[in-house]
mmCIF file of C-alpha atoms in Angstrom:
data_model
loop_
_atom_site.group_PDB
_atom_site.id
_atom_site.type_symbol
_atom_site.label_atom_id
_atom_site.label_comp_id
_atom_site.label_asym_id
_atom_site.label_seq_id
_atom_site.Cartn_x
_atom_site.Cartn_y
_atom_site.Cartn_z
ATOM 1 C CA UNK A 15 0.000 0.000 0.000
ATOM 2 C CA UNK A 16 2.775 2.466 0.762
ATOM 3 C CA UNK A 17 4.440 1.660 -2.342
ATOM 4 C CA UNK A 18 1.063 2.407 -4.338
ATOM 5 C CA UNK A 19 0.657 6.025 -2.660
ATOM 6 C CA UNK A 20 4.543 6.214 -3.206
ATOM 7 C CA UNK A 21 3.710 5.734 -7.218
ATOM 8 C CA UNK A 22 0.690 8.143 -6.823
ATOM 9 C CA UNK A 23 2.431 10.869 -5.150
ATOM 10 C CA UNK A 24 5.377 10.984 -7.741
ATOM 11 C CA UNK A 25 2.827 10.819 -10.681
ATOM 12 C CA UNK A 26 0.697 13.830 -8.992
ATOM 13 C CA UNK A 27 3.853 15.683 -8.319
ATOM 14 C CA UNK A 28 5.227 15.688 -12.015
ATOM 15 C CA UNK A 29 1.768 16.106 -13.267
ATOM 16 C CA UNK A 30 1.182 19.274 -11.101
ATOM 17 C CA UNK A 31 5.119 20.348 -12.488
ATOM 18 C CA UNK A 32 3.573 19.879 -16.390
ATOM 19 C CA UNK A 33 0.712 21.725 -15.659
ATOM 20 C CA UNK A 34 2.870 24.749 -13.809
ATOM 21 C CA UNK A 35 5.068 24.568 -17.372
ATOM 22 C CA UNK A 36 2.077 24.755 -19.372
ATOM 23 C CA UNK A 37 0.581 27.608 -17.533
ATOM 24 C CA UNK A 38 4.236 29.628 -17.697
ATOM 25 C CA UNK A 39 4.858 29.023 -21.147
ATOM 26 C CA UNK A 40 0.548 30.060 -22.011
ATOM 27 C CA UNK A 41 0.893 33.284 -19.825
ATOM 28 C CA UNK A 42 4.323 34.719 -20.450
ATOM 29 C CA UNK A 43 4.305 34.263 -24.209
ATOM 30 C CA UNK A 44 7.901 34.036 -24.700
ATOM 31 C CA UNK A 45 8.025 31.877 -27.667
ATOM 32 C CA UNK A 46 9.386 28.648 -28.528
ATOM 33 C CA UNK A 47 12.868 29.534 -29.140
ATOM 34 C CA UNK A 48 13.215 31.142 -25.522
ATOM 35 C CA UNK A 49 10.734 28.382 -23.622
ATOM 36 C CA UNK A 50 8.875 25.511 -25.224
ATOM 37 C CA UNK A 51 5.892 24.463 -24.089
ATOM 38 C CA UNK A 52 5.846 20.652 -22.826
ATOM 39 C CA UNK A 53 4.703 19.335 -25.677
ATOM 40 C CA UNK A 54 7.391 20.925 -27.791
ATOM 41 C CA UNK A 55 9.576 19.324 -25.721
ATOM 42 C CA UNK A 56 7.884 16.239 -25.576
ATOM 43 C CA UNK A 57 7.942 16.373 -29.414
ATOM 44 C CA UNK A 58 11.886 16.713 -28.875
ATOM 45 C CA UNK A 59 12.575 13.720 -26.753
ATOM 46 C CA UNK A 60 10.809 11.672 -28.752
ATOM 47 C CA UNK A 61 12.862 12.868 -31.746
ATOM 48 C CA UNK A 62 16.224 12.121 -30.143
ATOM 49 C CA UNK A 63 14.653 8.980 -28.728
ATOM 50 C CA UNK A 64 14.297 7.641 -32.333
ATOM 51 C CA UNK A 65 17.663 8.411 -33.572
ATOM 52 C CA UNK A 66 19.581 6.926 -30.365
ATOM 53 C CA UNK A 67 21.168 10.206 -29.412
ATOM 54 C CA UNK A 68 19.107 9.617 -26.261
ATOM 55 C CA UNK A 69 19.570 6.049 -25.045
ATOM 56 C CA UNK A 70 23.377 6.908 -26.145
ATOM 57 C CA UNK A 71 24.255 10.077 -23.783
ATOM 58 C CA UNK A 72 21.904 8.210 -20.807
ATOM 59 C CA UNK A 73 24.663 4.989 -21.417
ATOM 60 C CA UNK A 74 27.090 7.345 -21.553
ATOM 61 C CA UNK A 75 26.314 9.302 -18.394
ATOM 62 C CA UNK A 76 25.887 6.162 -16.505
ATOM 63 C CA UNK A 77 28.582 4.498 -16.959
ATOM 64 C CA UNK A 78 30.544 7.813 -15.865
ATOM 65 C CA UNK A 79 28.592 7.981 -13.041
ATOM 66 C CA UNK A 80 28.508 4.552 -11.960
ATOM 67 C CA UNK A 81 32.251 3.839 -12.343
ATOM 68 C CA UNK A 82 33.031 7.183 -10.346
ATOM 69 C CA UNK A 83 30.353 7.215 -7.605
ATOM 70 C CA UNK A 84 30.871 3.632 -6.196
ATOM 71 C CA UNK A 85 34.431 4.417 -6.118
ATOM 72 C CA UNK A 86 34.512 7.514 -4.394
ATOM 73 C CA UNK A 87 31.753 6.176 -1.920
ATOM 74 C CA UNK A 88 33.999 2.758 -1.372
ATOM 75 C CA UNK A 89 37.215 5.136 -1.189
ATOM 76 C CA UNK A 90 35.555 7.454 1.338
ATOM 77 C CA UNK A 91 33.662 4.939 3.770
ATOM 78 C CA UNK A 92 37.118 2.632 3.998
ATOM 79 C CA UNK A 93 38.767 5.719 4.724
ATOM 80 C CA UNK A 94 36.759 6.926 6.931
ATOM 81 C CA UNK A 95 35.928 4.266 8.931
ATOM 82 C CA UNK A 96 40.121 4.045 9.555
ATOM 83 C CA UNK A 97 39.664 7.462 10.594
ATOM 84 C CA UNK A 98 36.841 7.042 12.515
ATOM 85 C CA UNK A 99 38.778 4.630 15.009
ATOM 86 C CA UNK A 100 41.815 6.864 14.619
ATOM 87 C CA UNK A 101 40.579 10.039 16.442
ATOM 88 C CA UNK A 102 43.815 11.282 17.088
ATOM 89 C CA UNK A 103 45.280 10.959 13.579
ATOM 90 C CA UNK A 104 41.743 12.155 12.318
ATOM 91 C CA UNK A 105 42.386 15.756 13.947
ATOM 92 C CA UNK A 106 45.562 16.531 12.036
ATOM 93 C CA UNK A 107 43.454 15.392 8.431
ATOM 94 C CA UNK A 108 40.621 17.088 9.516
ATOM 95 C CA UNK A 109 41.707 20.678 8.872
ATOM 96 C CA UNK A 110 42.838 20.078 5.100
ATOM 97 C CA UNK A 111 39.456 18.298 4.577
ATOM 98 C CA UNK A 112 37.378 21.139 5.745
ATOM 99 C CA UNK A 113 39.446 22.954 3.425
ATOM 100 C CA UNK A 114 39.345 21.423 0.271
ATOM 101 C CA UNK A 115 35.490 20.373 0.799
ATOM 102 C CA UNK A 116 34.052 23.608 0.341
ATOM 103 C CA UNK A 117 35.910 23.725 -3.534
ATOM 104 C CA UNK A 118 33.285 23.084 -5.961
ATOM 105 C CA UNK A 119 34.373 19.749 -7.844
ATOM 106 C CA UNK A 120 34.297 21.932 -11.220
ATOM 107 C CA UNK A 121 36.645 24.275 -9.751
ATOM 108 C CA UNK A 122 39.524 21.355 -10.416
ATOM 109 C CA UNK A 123 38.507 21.203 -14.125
ATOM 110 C CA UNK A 124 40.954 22.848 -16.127
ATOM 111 C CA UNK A 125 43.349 20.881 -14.314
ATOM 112 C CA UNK A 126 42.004 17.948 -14.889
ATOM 113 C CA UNK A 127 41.191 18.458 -18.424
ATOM 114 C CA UNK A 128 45.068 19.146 -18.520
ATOM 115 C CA UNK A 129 46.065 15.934 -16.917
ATOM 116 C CA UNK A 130 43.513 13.594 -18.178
ATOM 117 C CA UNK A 131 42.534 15.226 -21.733
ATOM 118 C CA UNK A 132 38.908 15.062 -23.172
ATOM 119 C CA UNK A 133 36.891 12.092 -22.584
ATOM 120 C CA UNK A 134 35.211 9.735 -19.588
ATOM 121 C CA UNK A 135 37.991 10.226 -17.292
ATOM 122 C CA UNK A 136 37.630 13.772 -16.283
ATOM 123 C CA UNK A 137 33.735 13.564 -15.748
ATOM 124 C CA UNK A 138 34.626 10.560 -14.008
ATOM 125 C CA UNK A 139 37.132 12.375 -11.322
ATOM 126 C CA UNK A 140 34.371 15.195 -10.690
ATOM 127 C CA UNK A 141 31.785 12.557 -9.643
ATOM 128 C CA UNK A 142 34.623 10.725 -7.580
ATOM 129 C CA UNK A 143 35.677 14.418 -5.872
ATOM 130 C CA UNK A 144 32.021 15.048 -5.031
ATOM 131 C CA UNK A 145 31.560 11.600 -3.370
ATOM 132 C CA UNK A 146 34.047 11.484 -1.477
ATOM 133 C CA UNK A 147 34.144 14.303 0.844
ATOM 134 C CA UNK A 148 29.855 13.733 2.247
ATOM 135 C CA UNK A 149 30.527 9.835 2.263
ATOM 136 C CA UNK A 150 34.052 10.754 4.230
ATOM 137 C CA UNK A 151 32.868 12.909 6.648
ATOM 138 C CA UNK A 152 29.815 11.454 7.632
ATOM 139 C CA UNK A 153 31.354 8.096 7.868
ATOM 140 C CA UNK A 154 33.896 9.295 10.562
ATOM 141 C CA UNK A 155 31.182 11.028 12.358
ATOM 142 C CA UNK A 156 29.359 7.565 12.428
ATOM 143 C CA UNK A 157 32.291 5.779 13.777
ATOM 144 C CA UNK A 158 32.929 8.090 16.386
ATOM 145 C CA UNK A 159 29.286 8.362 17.500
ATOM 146 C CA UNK A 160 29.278 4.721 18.047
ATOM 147 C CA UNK A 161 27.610 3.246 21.735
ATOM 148 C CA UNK A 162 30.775 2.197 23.433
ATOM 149 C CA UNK A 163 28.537 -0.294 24.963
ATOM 150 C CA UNK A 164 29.126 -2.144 21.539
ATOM 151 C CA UNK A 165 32.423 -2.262 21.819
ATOM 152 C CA UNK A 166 32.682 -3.280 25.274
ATOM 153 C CA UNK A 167 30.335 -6.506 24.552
ATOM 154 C CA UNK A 168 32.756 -7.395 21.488
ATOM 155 C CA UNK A 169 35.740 -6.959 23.681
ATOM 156 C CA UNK A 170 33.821 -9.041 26.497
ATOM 157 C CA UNK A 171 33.195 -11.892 23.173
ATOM 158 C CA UNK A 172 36.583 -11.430 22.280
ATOM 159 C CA UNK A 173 36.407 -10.124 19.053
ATOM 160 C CA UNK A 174 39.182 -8.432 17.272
ATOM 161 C CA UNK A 175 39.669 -7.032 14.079
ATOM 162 C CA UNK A 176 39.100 -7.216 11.041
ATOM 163 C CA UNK A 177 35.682 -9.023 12.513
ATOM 164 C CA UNK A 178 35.194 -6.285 15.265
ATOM 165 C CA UNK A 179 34.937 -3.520 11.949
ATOM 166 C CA UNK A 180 32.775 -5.827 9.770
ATOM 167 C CA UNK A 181 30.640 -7.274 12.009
ATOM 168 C CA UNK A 182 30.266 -4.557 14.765
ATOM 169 C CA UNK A 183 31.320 -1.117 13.766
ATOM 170 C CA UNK A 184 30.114 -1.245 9.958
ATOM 171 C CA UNK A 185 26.772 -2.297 10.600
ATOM 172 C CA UNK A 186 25.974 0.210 13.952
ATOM 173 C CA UNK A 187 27.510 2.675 11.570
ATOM 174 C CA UNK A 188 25.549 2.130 8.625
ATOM 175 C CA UNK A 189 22.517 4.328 9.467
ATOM 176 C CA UNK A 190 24.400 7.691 9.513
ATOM 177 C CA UNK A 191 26.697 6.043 6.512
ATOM 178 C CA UNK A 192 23.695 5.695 4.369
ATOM 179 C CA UNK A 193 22.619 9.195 5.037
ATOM 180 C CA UNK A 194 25.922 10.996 3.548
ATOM 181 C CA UNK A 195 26.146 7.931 1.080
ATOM 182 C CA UNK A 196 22.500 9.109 -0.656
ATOM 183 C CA UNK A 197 23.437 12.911 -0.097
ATOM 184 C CA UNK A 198 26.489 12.420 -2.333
ATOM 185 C CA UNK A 199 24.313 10.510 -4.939
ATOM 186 C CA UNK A 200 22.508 13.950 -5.309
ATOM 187 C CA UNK A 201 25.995 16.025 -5.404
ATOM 188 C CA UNK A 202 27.620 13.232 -7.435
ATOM 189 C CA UNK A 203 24.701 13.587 -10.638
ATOM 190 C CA UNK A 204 24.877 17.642 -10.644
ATOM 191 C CA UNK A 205 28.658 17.229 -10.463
ATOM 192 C CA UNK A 206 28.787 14.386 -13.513
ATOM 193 C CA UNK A 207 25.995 17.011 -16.056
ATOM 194 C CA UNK A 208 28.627 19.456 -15.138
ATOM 195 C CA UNK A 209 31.574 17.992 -15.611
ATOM 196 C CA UNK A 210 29.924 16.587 -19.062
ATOM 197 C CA UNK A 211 29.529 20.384 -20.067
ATOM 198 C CA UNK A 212 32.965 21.060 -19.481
ATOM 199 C CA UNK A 213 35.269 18.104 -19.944
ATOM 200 C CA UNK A 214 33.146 15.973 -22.663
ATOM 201 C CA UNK A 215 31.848 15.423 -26.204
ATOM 202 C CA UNK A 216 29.278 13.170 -25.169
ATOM 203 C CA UNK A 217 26.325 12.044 -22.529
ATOM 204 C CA UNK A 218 23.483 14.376 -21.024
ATOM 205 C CA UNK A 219 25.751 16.811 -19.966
ATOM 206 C CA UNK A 220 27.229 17.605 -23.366
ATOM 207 C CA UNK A 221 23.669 17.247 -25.434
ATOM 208 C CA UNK A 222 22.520 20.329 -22.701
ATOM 209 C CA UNK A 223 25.876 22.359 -24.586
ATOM 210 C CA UNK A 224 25.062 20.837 -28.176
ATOM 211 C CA UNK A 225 21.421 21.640 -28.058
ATOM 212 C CA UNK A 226 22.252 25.288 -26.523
ATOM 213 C CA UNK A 227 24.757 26.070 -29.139
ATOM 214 C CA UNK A 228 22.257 24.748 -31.971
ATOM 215 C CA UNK A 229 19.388 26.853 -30.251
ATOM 216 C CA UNK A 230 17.461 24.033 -29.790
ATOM 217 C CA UNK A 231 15.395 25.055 -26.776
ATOM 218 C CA UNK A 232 13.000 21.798 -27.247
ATOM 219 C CA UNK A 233 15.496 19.446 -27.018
ATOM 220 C CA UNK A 234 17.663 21.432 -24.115
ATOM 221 C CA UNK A 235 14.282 21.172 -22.214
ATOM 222 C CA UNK A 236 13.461 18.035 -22.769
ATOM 223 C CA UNK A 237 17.059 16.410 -21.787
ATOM 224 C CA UNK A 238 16.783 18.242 -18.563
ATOM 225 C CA UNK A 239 13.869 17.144 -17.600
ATOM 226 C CA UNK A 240 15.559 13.289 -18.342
ATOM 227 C CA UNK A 241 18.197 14.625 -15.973
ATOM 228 C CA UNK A 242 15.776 14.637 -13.168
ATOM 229 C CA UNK A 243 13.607 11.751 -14.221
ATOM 230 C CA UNK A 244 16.655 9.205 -13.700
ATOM 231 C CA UNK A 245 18.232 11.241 -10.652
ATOM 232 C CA UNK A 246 14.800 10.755 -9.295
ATOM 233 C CA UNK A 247 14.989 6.721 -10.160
ATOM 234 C CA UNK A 248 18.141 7.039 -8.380
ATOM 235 C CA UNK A 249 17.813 8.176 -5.221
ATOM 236 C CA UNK A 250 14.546 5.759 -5.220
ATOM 237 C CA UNK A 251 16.636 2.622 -5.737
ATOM 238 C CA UNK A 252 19.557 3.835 -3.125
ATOM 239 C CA UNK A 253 16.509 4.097 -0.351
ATOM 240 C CA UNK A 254 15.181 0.707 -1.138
ATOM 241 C CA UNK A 255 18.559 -1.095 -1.131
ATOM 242 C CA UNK A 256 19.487 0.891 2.566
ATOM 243 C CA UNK A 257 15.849 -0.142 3.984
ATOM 244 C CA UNK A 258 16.987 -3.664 2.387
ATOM 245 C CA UNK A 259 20.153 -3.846 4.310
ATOM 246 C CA UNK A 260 19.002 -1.991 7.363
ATOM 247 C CA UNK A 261 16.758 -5.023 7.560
ATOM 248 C CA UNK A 262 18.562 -7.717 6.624
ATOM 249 C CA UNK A 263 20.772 -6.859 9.997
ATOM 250 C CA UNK A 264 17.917 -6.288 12.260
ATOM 251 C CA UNK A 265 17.163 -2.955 11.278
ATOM 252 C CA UNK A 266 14.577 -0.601 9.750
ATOM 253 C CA UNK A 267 10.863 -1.406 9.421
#
């Protein structure tokens, strides 16, 4: 039943959203070329659907984002839980994190254009940069906010690492883990359009530049609104899978 409603209230949501576009683009009369109406645009994704440009850039863009968001996500929450049980070292670290968080991933980009050329890899390294630091942080937080009384029992059991992070740590962890995991999902799909505007000749990112430069409003439209149809399908499928694993260890509803 909650799944139902779930379905309802994303279908009334993006209805209301086509109705809002329809009633902007009827009242402010600013023409196709400046803001299509959502049939124009409709007209336009169903164009590029037919000639595979679409179902090419969303391959594209998913593969970049895949390949770069589970590895800055594993990278950060191995990292951090060493930090997490490492307090002391973790104070040293922690002032050079808090200052290269706050750089926007693009910032890096001419760099990395420089280093790694045109192509996957640099999109790839902005989606890995904005993973990182949410899954980082928030992991050591988690450690560090962790009952002792856990650790005590474990100790009591004798267990030692690696069992005592696996088995104990990771999973009383999780919870706050999951939080900055799915925040970085959000951070990591703005950061891969962006760094597909920049850095690449392909994928969502670069059809948004393609369609600007041929004045193709429809089509710009359209591929944004794909942009937030699959970060949308996203996010969805990260919840289920944490609820999953909450509950496979006890967890969760």
């Amino acid at each position: 039943m909650k799944k139902i409603l779930s379905i309802k209230n994303v279908v009334v949501s993006i209805l209301g959203l086509l109705v809002i576009w329809q009633l902007v683009y009827s009242i402010g009369n600013f023409g196709d070329a400046l803001f299509p109406s959502p049939s124009g645009a409709w007209k336009a994704l169903v164009k590029i659907a037919k000639n595979g440009i679409l179902l090419k850039s969303i391959g594209t863009s998913m593969y970049r984002f895949a390949v770069g968001y589970i590895s800055g996500v594993v990278a950060a929450v191995l990292l951090g839980l060493l930090l997490g049980r490492c307090a002391g070292v973790f104070k040293y670290i922690n002032p050079v994190i808090q200052l290269l968080r706050p750089i926007s991933p693009t910032a890096w980009m001419p760099f990395i254009v420089l280093w790694f050329g045109i192509g996957d890899i640099p999109a790839i390294v902005i989606i890995i940069i904005a993973a990182f630091f949410p899954v980082l942080l928030s992991t050591v937080a988690a450690v560090g906010g962790i009952d002792p009384i856990y650790l005590k029992v474990s100790g009591n059991f004798g267990i030692k690492q690696p069992q005592l992070m696996w088995k104990i740590i990771f999973p009383a962890a999780f919870p706050q883990i999951a939080n900055g995991i799915r925040l970085a999902l959000g951070t990591s799909w703005i950061f891969l359009v962006a760094g597909e505007m920049i850095g690449c000749q392909s994928g969502l990112g670069y059809l948004i530049i393609d369609s600007r430069n041929n004045i193709d409003s429809a089509t710009l439209l359209a591929t944004i609104f794909v942009i937030g149809i699959i970060g949308l399908l996203l996010d969805t499928v990260l919840s289920v899978s944490e609820k999953r694993i909450l509950k496979s260890w006890g967890g969760g509803e």
